[in-house]
PDB file of C-alpha atoms in Angstrom:
ATOM      1  CA  UNK A 105       0.241  -0.442   0.473  1.00 42.00           C
ATOM      2  CA  UNK A 106       0.722   3.647  -0.588  1.00 42.00           C
ATOM      3  CA  UNK A 107       1.645   4.455   3.054  1.00 42.00           C
ATOM      4  CA  UNK A 108       4.127   7.455   3.436  1.00 45.00           C
ATOM      5  CA  UNK A 109       5.832   6.551   6.275  1.00 42.00           C
ATOM      6  CA  UNK A 110       8.544   4.119   6.097  1.00 37.00           C
ATOM      7  CA  UNK A 111      10.726   4.495   9.700  1.00 42.00           C
ATOM      8  CA  UNK A 112       8.577   1.980  11.452  1.00 46.00           C
ATOM      9  CA  UNK A 113       6.867  -1.231   9.478  1.00 52.00           C
ATOM     10  CA  UNK A 114       3.927  -0.563   8.074  1.00 61.00           C
ATOM     11  CA  UNK A 115       1.251  -3.155   8.821  1.00 60.00           C
ATOM     12  CA  UNK A 116       0.234  -3.592  12.137  1.00 62.00           C
ATOM     13  CA  UNK A 117      -0.811  -6.706  13.167  1.00 60.00           C
ATOM     14  CA  UNK A 118      -3.528  -5.671  15.425  1.00 58.00           C
ATOM     15  CA  UNK A 119      -4.764  -6.804  19.347  1.00 53.00           C
ATOM     16  CA  UNK A 120      -8.746  -6.302  19.123  1.00 44.00           C
ATOM     17  CA  UNK A 121      -9.697 -10.457  17.921  1.00 36.00           C
ATOM     18  CA  UNK A 122      -7.332 -10.787  20.836  1.00 41.00           C
ATOM     19  CA  UNK A 123      -8.796  -9.625  23.865  1.00 41.00           C
ATOM     20  CA  UNK A 124     -12.414  -9.730  22.911  1.00 38.00           C
ATOM     21  CA  UNK A 125     -13.436  -6.670  23.064  1.00 48.00           C
ATOM     22  CA  UNK A 126     -18.097  -6.914  23.855  1.00 46.00           C
ATOM     23  CA  UNK A 127     -18.714  -5.262  20.517  1.00 47.00           C
ATOM     24  CA  UNK A 128     -17.985  -8.537  18.713  1.00 49.00           C
ATOM     25  CA  UNK A 129     -21.017 -10.322  19.868  1.00 51.00           C
ATOM     26  CA  UNK A 130     -20.738 -13.422  19.250  1.00 49.00           C
ATOM     27  CA  UNK A 131     -17.518 -13.424  17.486  1.00 55.00           C
ATOM     28  CA  UNK A 132     -16.244 -12.221  20.900  1.00 57.00           C
ATOM     29  CA  UNK A 133     -17.685 -15.760  22.520  1.00 57.00           C
ATOM     30  CA  UNK A 134     -15.157 -17.892  19.860  1.00 58.00           C
ATOM     31  CA  UNK A 135     -11.969 -15.478  20.251  1.00 66.00           C
ATOM     32  CA  UNK A 136     -12.003 -16.294  23.509  1.00 64.00           C
ATOM     33  CA  UNK A 137     -12.235 -20.010  23.238  1.00 65.00           C
ATOM     34  CA  UNK A 138     -10.642 -20.504  20.451  1.00 71.00           C
ATOM     35  CA  UNK A 139      -7.456 -17.641  20.248  1.00 77.00           C
ATOM     36  CA  UNK A 140      -7.282 -15.763  23.213  1.00 78.00           C
ATOM     37  CA  UNK A 141      -7.317 -18.014  26.688  1.00 83.00           C
ATOM     38  CA  UNK A 142      -4.768 -20.034  24.434  1.00 90.00           C
ATOM     39  CA  UNK A 143      -1.379 -18.334  24.610  1.00 93.00           C
ATOM     40  CA  UNK A 144       0.246 -21.204  21.947  1.00 95.00           C
ATOM     41  CA  UNK A 145      -2.194 -20.738  19.533  1.00 93.00           C
ATOM     42  CA  UNK A 146      -1.593 -16.943  19.603  1.00 93.00           C
ATOM     43  CA  UNK A 147       2.417 -17.185  19.625  1.00 95.00           C
ATOM     44  CA  UNK A 148       0.777 -19.371  16.366  1.00 95.00           C
ATOM     45  CA  UNK A 149      -1.230 -16.731  14.272  1.00 94.00           C
ATOM     46  CA  UNK A 150       1.530 -13.895  15.549  1.00 95.00           C
ATOM     47  CA  UNK A 151       4.654 -16.195  13.971  1.00 96.00           C
ATOM     48  CA  UNK A 152       1.995 -17.084  10.297  1.00 95.00           C
ATOM     49  CA  UNK A 153       1.369 -12.957  10.369  1.00 94.00           C
ATOM     50  CA  UNK A 154       5.584 -12.076  11.223  1.00 95.00           C
ATOM     51  CA  UNK A 155       6.161 -15.080   7.766  1.00 95.00           C
ATOM     52  CA  UNK A 156       3.777 -13.608   5.813  1.00 93.00           C
ATOM     53  CA  UNK A 157       5.458  -9.948   6.125  1.00 92.00           C
ATOM     54  CA  UNK A 158       4.238  -8.126   9.377  1.00 93.00           C
ATOM     55  CA  UNK A 159       7.113  -6.147  11.428  1.00 93.00           C
ATOM     56  CA  UNK A 160       4.718  -5.054  14.323  1.00 94.00           C
ATOM     57  CA  UNK A 161       2.294  -5.383  16.650  1.00 94.00           C
ATOM     58  CA  UNK A 162       0.007  -3.595  18.754  1.00 95.00           C
ATOM     59  CA  UNK A 163       0.034  -4.681  22.002  1.00 95.00           C
ATOM     60  CA  UNK A 164      -1.254  -3.813  25.052  1.00 94.00           C
ATOM     61  CA  UNK A 165      -0.706  -4.900  29.063  1.00 95.00           C
ATOM     62  CA  UNK A 166      -2.714  -8.536  28.876  1.00 93.00           C
ATOM     63  CA  UNK A 167      -1.028 -11.369  30.457  1.00 93.00           C
ATOM     64  CA  UNK A 168      -2.540 -13.875  28.348  1.00 92.00           C
ATOM     65  CA  UNK A 169      -1.508 -11.858  24.754  1.00 93.00           C
ATOM     66  CA  UNK A 170       1.848 -11.500  26.074  1.00 96.00           C
ATOM     67  CA  UNK A 171       2.577 -14.291  26.814  1.00 96.00           C
ATOM     68  CA  UNK A 172       1.855 -15.129  23.501  1.00 95.00           C
ATOM     69  CA  UNK A 173       4.152 -12.657  21.899  1.00 96.00           C
ATOM     70  CA  UNK A 174       6.373 -14.185  24.269  1.00 97.00           C
ATOM     71  CA  UNK A 175       6.544 -17.150  23.275  1.00 97.00           C
ATOM     72  CA  UNK A 176       6.010 -16.384  18.947  1.00 97.00           C
ATOM     73  CA  UNK A 177      10.074 -13.861  20.082  1.00 97.00           C
ATOM     74  CA  UNK A 178      11.347 -17.262  21.517  1.00 98.00           C
ATOM     75  CA  UNK A 179      10.490 -19.027  18.109  1.00 98.00           C
ATOM     76  CA  UNK A 180      12.147 -16.218  16.069  1.00 96.00           C
ATOM     77  CA  UNK A 181       9.612 -13.339  15.305  1.00 96.00           C
ATOM     78  CA  UNK A 182      10.979  -9.837  15.394  1.00 95.00           C
ATOM     79  CA  UNK A 183       8.102  -8.128  15.898  1.00 94.00           C
ATOM     80  CA  UNK A 184       7.734  -4.093  17.069  1.00 95.00           C
ATOM     81  CA  UNK A 185       5.590  -3.559  19.427  1.00 96.00           C
ATOM     82  CA  UNK A 186       3.477  -0.397  19.515  1.00 95.00           C
ATOM     83  CA  UNK A 187       2.576  -0.236  22.935  1.00 96.00           C
ATOM     84  CA  UNK A 188      -1.653   0.220  23.454  1.00 97.00           C
ATOM     85  CA  UNK A 189      -0.689   2.235  27.438  1.00 97.00           C
ATOM     86  CA  UNK A 190      -3.941   2.795  29.592  1.00 96.00           C
ATOM     87  CA  UNK A 191      -5.801  -0.018  28.288  1.00 93.00           C
ATOM     88  CA  UNK A 192      -8.268  -1.352  30.868  1.00 89.00           C
ATOM     89  CA  UNK A 193     -11.979  -3.694  31.353  1.00 84.00           C
ATOM     90  CA  UNK A 194     -14.138  -0.554  30.447  1.00 83.00           C
ATOM     91  CA  UNK A 195     -17.349  -1.712  28.888  1.00 80.00           C
ATOM     92  CA  UNK A 196     -16.849   0.014  24.931  1.00 77.00           C
ATOM     93  CA  UNK A 197     -20.201  -0.193  24.473  1.00 78.00           C
ATOM     94  CA  UNK A 198     -21.117   2.242  27.666  1.00 84.00           C
ATOM     95  CA  UNK A 199     -17.634   2.807  28.726  1.00 86.00           C
ATOM     96  CA  UNK A 200     -16.684   5.056  32.630  1.00 92.00           C
ATOM     97  CA  UNK A 201     -14.796   7.538  31.344  1.00 93.00           C
ATOM     98  CA  UNK A 202     -13.604   7.552  34.838  1.00 94.00           C
ATOM     99  CA  UNK A 203     -12.836   3.931  35.892  1.00 92.00           C
ATOM    100  CA  UNK A 204     -10.492   4.321  32.561  1.00 93.00           C
ATOM    101  CA  UNK A 205      -8.512   7.329  33.256  1.00 95.00           C
ATOM    102  CA  UNK A 206      -7.479   5.130  36.642  1.00 94.00           C
ATOM    103  CA  UNK A 207      -5.865   3.165  35.319  1.00 95.00           C
ATOM    104  CA  UNK A 208      -2.174   1.826  36.672  1.00 96.00           C
ATOM    105  CA  UNK A 209      -0.488   3.875  32.951  1.00 97.00           C
ATOM    106  CA  UNK A 210       2.669   3.958  34.328  1.00 98.00           C
ATOM    107  CA  UNK A 211       3.434   0.405  35.043  1.00 98.00           C
ATOM    108  CA  UNK A 212       2.167   0.130  31.402  1.00 98.00           C
ATOM    109  CA  UNK A 213       4.947   2.464  30.067  1.00 98.00           C
ATOM    110  CA  UNK A 214       7.563   0.436  32.435  1.00 98.00           C
ATOM    111  CA  UNK A 215       6.244  -3.007  31.506  1.00 98.00           C
ATOM    112  CA  UNK A 216       6.513  -1.920  27.875  1.00 97.00           C
ATOM    113  CA  UNK A 217      10.431  -0.467  28.196  1.00 97.00           C
ATOM    114  CA  UNK A 218      11.584  -4.431  28.098  1.00 96.00           C
ATOM    115  CA  UNK A 219      10.605  -4.978  24.474  1.00 96.00           C
ATOM    116  CA  UNK A 220      11.304  -3.342  21.323  1.00 96.00           C
ATOM    117  CA  UNK A 221       8.667  -0.507  21.317  1.00 97.00           C
ATOM    118  CA  UNK A 222       9.045   2.894  19.138  1.00 96.00           C
ATOM    119  CA  UNK A 223       6.067   3.729  19.828  1.00 97.00           C
ATOM    120  CA  UNK A 224       3.743   3.913  22.865  1.00 98.00           C
ATOM    121  CA  UNK A 225      -0.256   5.405  22.451  1.00 98.00           C
ATOM    122  CA  UNK A 226      -3.142   6.738  24.837  1.00 98.00           C
ATOM    123  CA  UNK A 227      -5.271   4.496  25.729  1.00 97.00           C
ATOM    124  CA  UNK A 228      -8.865   5.752  23.410  1.00 96.00           C
ATOM    125  CA  UNK A 229     -10.615   5.779  26.811  1.00 96.00           C
ATOM    126  CA  UNK A 230      -7.854   8.305  28.499  1.00 98.00           C
ATOM    127  CA  UNK A 231      -7.464  10.563  25.468  1.00 98.00           C
ATOM    128  CA  UNK A 232     -11.725  10.683  25.013  1.00 97.00           C
ATOM    129  CA  UNK A 233     -11.490  11.728  28.305  1.00 97.00           C
ATOM    130  CA  UNK A 234     -10.222  14.074  27.403  1.00 98.00           C
ATOM    131  CA  UNK A 235      -9.156  15.127  30.684  1.00 98.00           C
ATOM    132  CA  UNK A 236      -6.269  17.495  28.448  1.00 98.00           C
ATOM    133  CA  UNK A 237      -3.731  16.813  31.982  1.00 98.00           C
ATOM    134  CA  UNK A 238      -3.563  14.250  32.563  1.00 98.00           C
ATOM    135  CA  UNK A 239      -2.995  13.025  28.361  1.00 98.00           C
ATOM    136  CA  UNK A 240       0.059  15.051  28.478  1.00 98.00           C
ATOM    137  CA  UNK A 241       1.671  13.889  31.701  1.00 98.00           C
ATOM    138  CA  UNK A 242       1.431  10.188  30.478  1.00 98.00           C
ATOM    139  CA  UNK A 243       3.044  11.706  26.696  1.00 98.00           C
ATOM    140  CA  UNK A 244       5.616  13.242  29.121  1.00 98.00           C
ATOM    141  CA  UNK A 245       6.957  10.196  30.235  1.00 98.00           C
ATOM    142  CA  UNK A 246       6.206   7.955  27.361  1.00 98.00           C
ATOM    143  CA  UNK A 247       8.578  10.793  25.799  1.00 98.00           C
ATOM    144  CA  UNK A 248      10.766  10.281  28.532  1.00 98.00           C
ATOM    145  CA  UNK A 249      11.045   6.787  28.699  1.00 97.00           C
ATOM    146  CA  UNK A 250      13.317   7.096  24.698  1.00 97.00           C
ATOM    147  CA  UNK A 251       9.867   5.619  22.706  1.00 97.00           C
ATOM    148  CA  UNK A 252       8.161   7.691  20.421  1.00 97.00           C
ATOM    149  CA  UNK A 253       4.458   8.737  22.268  1.00 98.00           C
ATOM    150  CA  UNK A 254       0.878   9.431  20.362  1.00 98.00           C
ATOM    151  CA  UNK A 255      -2.795   8.897  21.466  1.00 98.00           C
ATOM    152  CA  UNK A 256      -5.515   6.483  19.907  1.00 98.00           C
ATOM    153  CA  UNK A 257      -9.580   7.626  19.639  1.00 97.00           C
ATOM    154  CA  UNK A 258     -13.068   6.011  18.578  1.00 95.00           C
ATOM    155  CA  UNK A 259     -14.093   9.683  17.758  1.00 97.00           C
ATOM    156  CA  UNK A 260     -11.790  11.251  14.825  1.00 97.00           C
ATOM    157  CA  UNK A 261     -14.492  13.568  14.354  1.00 97.00           C
ATOM    158  CA  UNK A 262     -15.147  14.789  17.789  1.00 97.00           C
ATOM    159  CA  UNK A 263     -10.985  14.735  19.168  1.00 98.00           C
ATOM    160  CA  UNK A 264      -9.870  15.894  16.050  1.00 98.00           C
ATOM    161  CA  UNK A 265     -11.306  19.129  15.798  1.00 97.00           C
ATOM    162  CA  UNK A 266     -10.218  19.858  19.999  1.00 98.00           C
ATOM    163  CA  UNK A 267      -6.886  18.662  19.679  1.00 98.00           C
ATOM    164  CA  UNK A 268      -5.069  22.499  18.719  1.00 96.00           C
ATOM    165  CA  UNK A 269      -7.062  23.861  20.877  1.00 97.00           C
ATOM    166  CA  UNK A 270      -6.603  21.794  24.533  1.00 98.00           C
ATOM    167  CA  UNK A 271      -3.294  19.828  23.948  1.00 98.00           C
ATOM    168  CA  UNK A 272      -0.019  20.259  22.834  1.00 98.00           C
ATOM    169  CA  UNK A 273       0.652  19.384  19.551  1.00 98.00           C
ATOM    170  CA  UNK A 274       4.317  19.187  20.054  1.00 97.00           C
ATOM    171  CA  UNK A 275       3.783  16.842  23.074  1.00 98.00           C
ATOM    172  CA  UNK A 276       3.107  13.721  20.131  1.00 98.00           C
ATOM    173  CA  UNK A 277       4.148  12.181  16.550  1.00 97.00           C
ATOM    174  CA  UNK A 278       1.590   9.086  15.831  1.00 97.00           C
ATOM    175  CA  UNK A 279      -2.701   9.154  15.775  1.00 98.00           C
ATOM    176  CA  UNK A 280      -4.453   5.887  15.281  1.00 97.00           C
ATOM    177  CA  UNK A 281      -8.344   6.893  14.709  1.00 97.00           C
ATOM    178  CA  UNK A 282     -11.114   4.666  13.119  1.00 95.00           C
ATOM    179  CA  UNK A 283     -11.147   4.521   9.614  1.00 95.00           C
ATOM    180  CA  UNK A 284     -13.890   2.404   7.268  1.00 95.00           C
ATOM    181  CA  UNK A 285     -15.685   3.177   4.305  1.00 93.00           C
ATOM    182  CA  UNK A 286     -18.790   2.279   6.243  1.00 91.00           C
ATOM    183  CA  UNK A 287     -18.446   5.130   9.117  1.00 91.00           C
ATOM    184  CA  UNK A 288     -18.625   1.923  11.124  1.00 86.00           C
ATOM    185  CA  UNK A 289     -16.786   3.515  15.017  1.00 88.00           C
ATOM    186  CA  UNK A 290     -16.475   6.363  13.458  1.00 94.00           C
ATOM    187  CA  UNK A 291     -18.789   9.350  15.669  1.00 95.00           C
ATOM    188  CA  UNK A 292     -20.701  10.668  11.791  1.00 95.00           C
ATOM    189  CA  UNK A 293     -23.312   9.407   9.652  1.00 94.00           C
ATOM    190  CA  UNK A 294     -21.721   8.570   6.530  1.00 95.00           C
ATOM    191  CA  UNK A 295     -17.803   9.346   5.380  1.00 95.00           C
ATOM    192  CA  UNK A 296     -18.720  10.055   1.597  1.00 93.00           C
ATOM    193  CA  UNK A 297     -16.632  11.186  -1.027  1.00 93.00           C
ATOM    194  CA  UNK A 298     -16.302  15.375   0.322  1.00 94.00           C
ATOM    195  CA  UNK A 299     -17.156  14.780   3.854  1.00 95.00           C
ATOM    196  CA  UNK A 300     -13.384  12.719   3.674  1.00 95.00           C
ATOM    197  CA  UNK A 301     -11.846  15.419   1.747  1.00 95.00           C
ATOM    198  CA  UNK A 302     -13.527  17.822   4.376  1.00 95.00           C
ATOM    199  CA  UNK A 303     -11.644  14.656   7.007  1.00 96.00           C
ATOM    200  CA  UNK A 304      -8.800  14.804   5.191  1.00 97.00           C
ATOM    201  CA  UNK A 305      -7.891  19.195   5.477  1.00 97.00           C
ATOM    202  CA  UNK A 306      -8.259  17.943   9.330  1.00 96.00           C
ATOM    203  CA  UNK A 307      -5.567  15.432   9.272  1.00 97.00           C
ATOM    204  CA  UNK A 308      -3.050  17.309   7.221  1.00 97.00           C
ATOM    205  CA  UNK A 309      -3.097  20.549   9.343  1.00 96.00           C
ATOM    206  CA  UNK A 310      -2.076  18.910  12.375  1.00 97.00           C
ATOM    207  CA  UNK A 311       0.701  16.679  10.973  1.00 96.00           C
ATOM    208  CA  UNK A 312       1.036  13.753  12.306  1.00 97.00           C
ATOM    209  CA  UNK A 313       2.142  10.441  10.767  1.00 96.00           C
ATOM    210  CA  UNK A 314      -2.191   8.735  11.438  1.00 96.00           C
ATOM    211  CA  UNK A 315      -2.112   4.837  12.318  1.00 96.00           C
ATOM    212  CA  UNK A 316      -5.954   3.935  10.357  1.00 95.00           C
ATOM    213  CA  UNK A 317      -7.476   0.951  12.890  1.00 93.00           C
ATOM    214  CA  UNK A 318     -11.075  -0.989  12.632  1.00 91.00           C
ATOM    215  CA  UNK A 319     -10.641  -0.507   8.839  1.00 91.00           C
ATOM    216  CA  UNK A 320     -11.965  -4.050   7.854  1.00 88.00           C
ATOM    217  CA  UNK A 321     -15.518  -2.440   9.925  1.00 81.00           C
ATOM    218  CA  UNK A 322     -15.400  -5.093  12.447  1.00 72.00           C
ATOM    219  CA  UNK A 323     -15.663  -8.219  10.229  1.00 74.00           C
ATOM    220  CA  UNK A 324     -18.284  -6.367   7.862  1.00 81.00           C
ATOM    221  CA  UNK A 325     -16.258  -5.409   5.396  1.00 86.00           C
ATOM    222  CA  UNK A 326     -14.032  -7.940   3.384  1.00 90.00           C
ATOM    223  CA  UNK A 327     -10.263  -6.999   3.542  1.00 91.00           C
ATOM    224  CA  UNK A 328     -10.605  -6.449  -0.532  1.00 93.00           C
ATOM    225  CA  UNK A 329     -13.007  -3.812   0.585  1.00 93.00           C
ATOM    226  CA  UNK A 330     -11.201  -2.478   3.619  1.00 92.00           C
ATOM    227  CA  UNK A 331      -7.225  -1.856   2.426  1.00 93.00           C
ATOM    228  CA  UNK A 332      -8.449  -0.477  -1.510  1.00 93.00           C
ATOM    229  CA  UNK A 333     -10.849   2.096   0.092  1.00 94.00           C
ATOM    230  CA  UNK A 334      -7.835   2.288   2.948  1.00 92.00           C
ATOM    231  CA  UNK A 335      -5.401   2.746  -0.231  1.00 91.00           C
ATOM    232  CA  UNK A 336      -7.682   5.688  -1.416  1.00 93.00           C
ATOM    233  CA  UNK A 337      -6.623   7.976   1.103  1.00 94.00           C
ATOM    234  CA  UNK A 338      -3.486   9.679   0.595  1.00 93.00           C
ATOM    235  CA  UNK A 339      -2.646  10.769   4.836  1.00 95.00           C
ATOM    236  CA  UNK A 340      -2.587   7.419   6.320  1.00 94.00           C
ATOM    237  CA  UNK A 341       0.759   5.955   7.795  1.00 93.00           C
ATOM    238  CA  UNK A 342       0.026   2.673   8.956  1.00 93.00           C
ATOM    239  CA  UNK A 343      -2.529   0.389   9.051  1.00 92.00           C
ATOM    240  CA  UNK A 344      -3.626  -1.994  11.887  1.00 92.00           C
ATOM    241  CA  UNK A 345      -5.998  -4.795  11.625  1.00 89.00           C
ATOM    242  CA  UNK A 346      -6.902  -7.425  13.801  1.00 85.00           C
ATOM    243  CA  UNK A 347      -7.219 -11.416  13.001  1.00 85.00           C
ATOM    244  CA  UNK A 348      -8.291 -14.930  14.895  1.00 83.00           C
ATOM    245  CA  UNK A 349      -6.560 -17.480  13.223  1.00 88.00           C
ATOM    246  CA  UNK A 350      -3.567 -18.378  11.025  1.00 92.00           C
ATOM    247  CA  UNK A 351      -5.203 -18.668   7.083  1.00 92.00           C
ATOM    248  CA  UNK A 352      -6.802 -15.239   7.915  1.00 89.00           C
ATOM    249  CA  UNK A 353      -3.267 -13.028   8.172  1.00 91.00           C
ATOM    250  CA  UNK A 354      -2.722 -15.070   5.031  1.00 93.00           C
ATOM    251  CA  UNK A 355      -5.555 -14.326   3.891  1.00 92.00           C
ATOM    252  CA  UNK A 356      -4.726 -10.835   4.297  1.00 91.00           C
ATOM    253  CA  UNK A 357      -1.701  -9.794   3.663  1.00 92.00           C
ATOM    254  CA  UNK A 358      -2.646 -11.257   0.073  1.00 93.00           C
ATOM    255  CA  UNK A 359      -5.340  -9.012  -0.218  1.00 91.00           C
ATOM    256  CA  UNK A 360      -2.613  -6.011   1.185  1.00 89.00           C
ATOM    257  CA  UNK A 361       0.849  -7.550  -0.339  1.00 89.00           C
ATOM    258  CA  UNK A 362      -1.579  -7.340  -3.946  1.00 90.00           C
ATOM    259  CA  UNK A 363      -2.833  -3.685  -4.041  1.00 83.00           C
TER     260      UNK A 363
END
């Protein structure tokens, strides 16, 4: 794909399905039984991703996911880590932002400093709580750790509009946000051509490296649909997407390599 940034891997294996988020419904239950609860199988998927050209993984502080990644590393996987700092057990469908902001994010920074972690991102439930002093504090500590920093949002429109007046833009380098043609899990009813043009300018004005997530609309779109749409956006630097099996990562990477 024609992503702009080449300083770190452009394709990032996401943690989403591994974590079995509630919005996956029945799929979440299957992920939990078939993958998340079995670190050895997580390791198999990560190794398959590595064998198919993926060179980075988006990790959170979760014991099963970390064990799976450690097993994969022991077996020869040499992925960089794009860490999400401050991930909590907050219900995605009815988030309690106050609870999310009480997570031990300092422990996360210390943990991921022991991995090859060029980038650490502030979790969306902290970013979208709009407690700017807290977000600034976390970004500053990430920067002090030696990693590049960034933020994650579930509200690409609202958060983007608020950033310039509320957060020192010099504090962070990366911005992860949902992007898909269905506007699924985006805070807009549609994402048509005119809207994309307007949104593109908002993003370019930030001058950040953009990480696209939820590009397959949580499984609603096929890899062909999701990745081809993403390839039409010239402001995306990296893409992260979740997979649940060896076959799935092979098929997804075939599509990516063909674009």
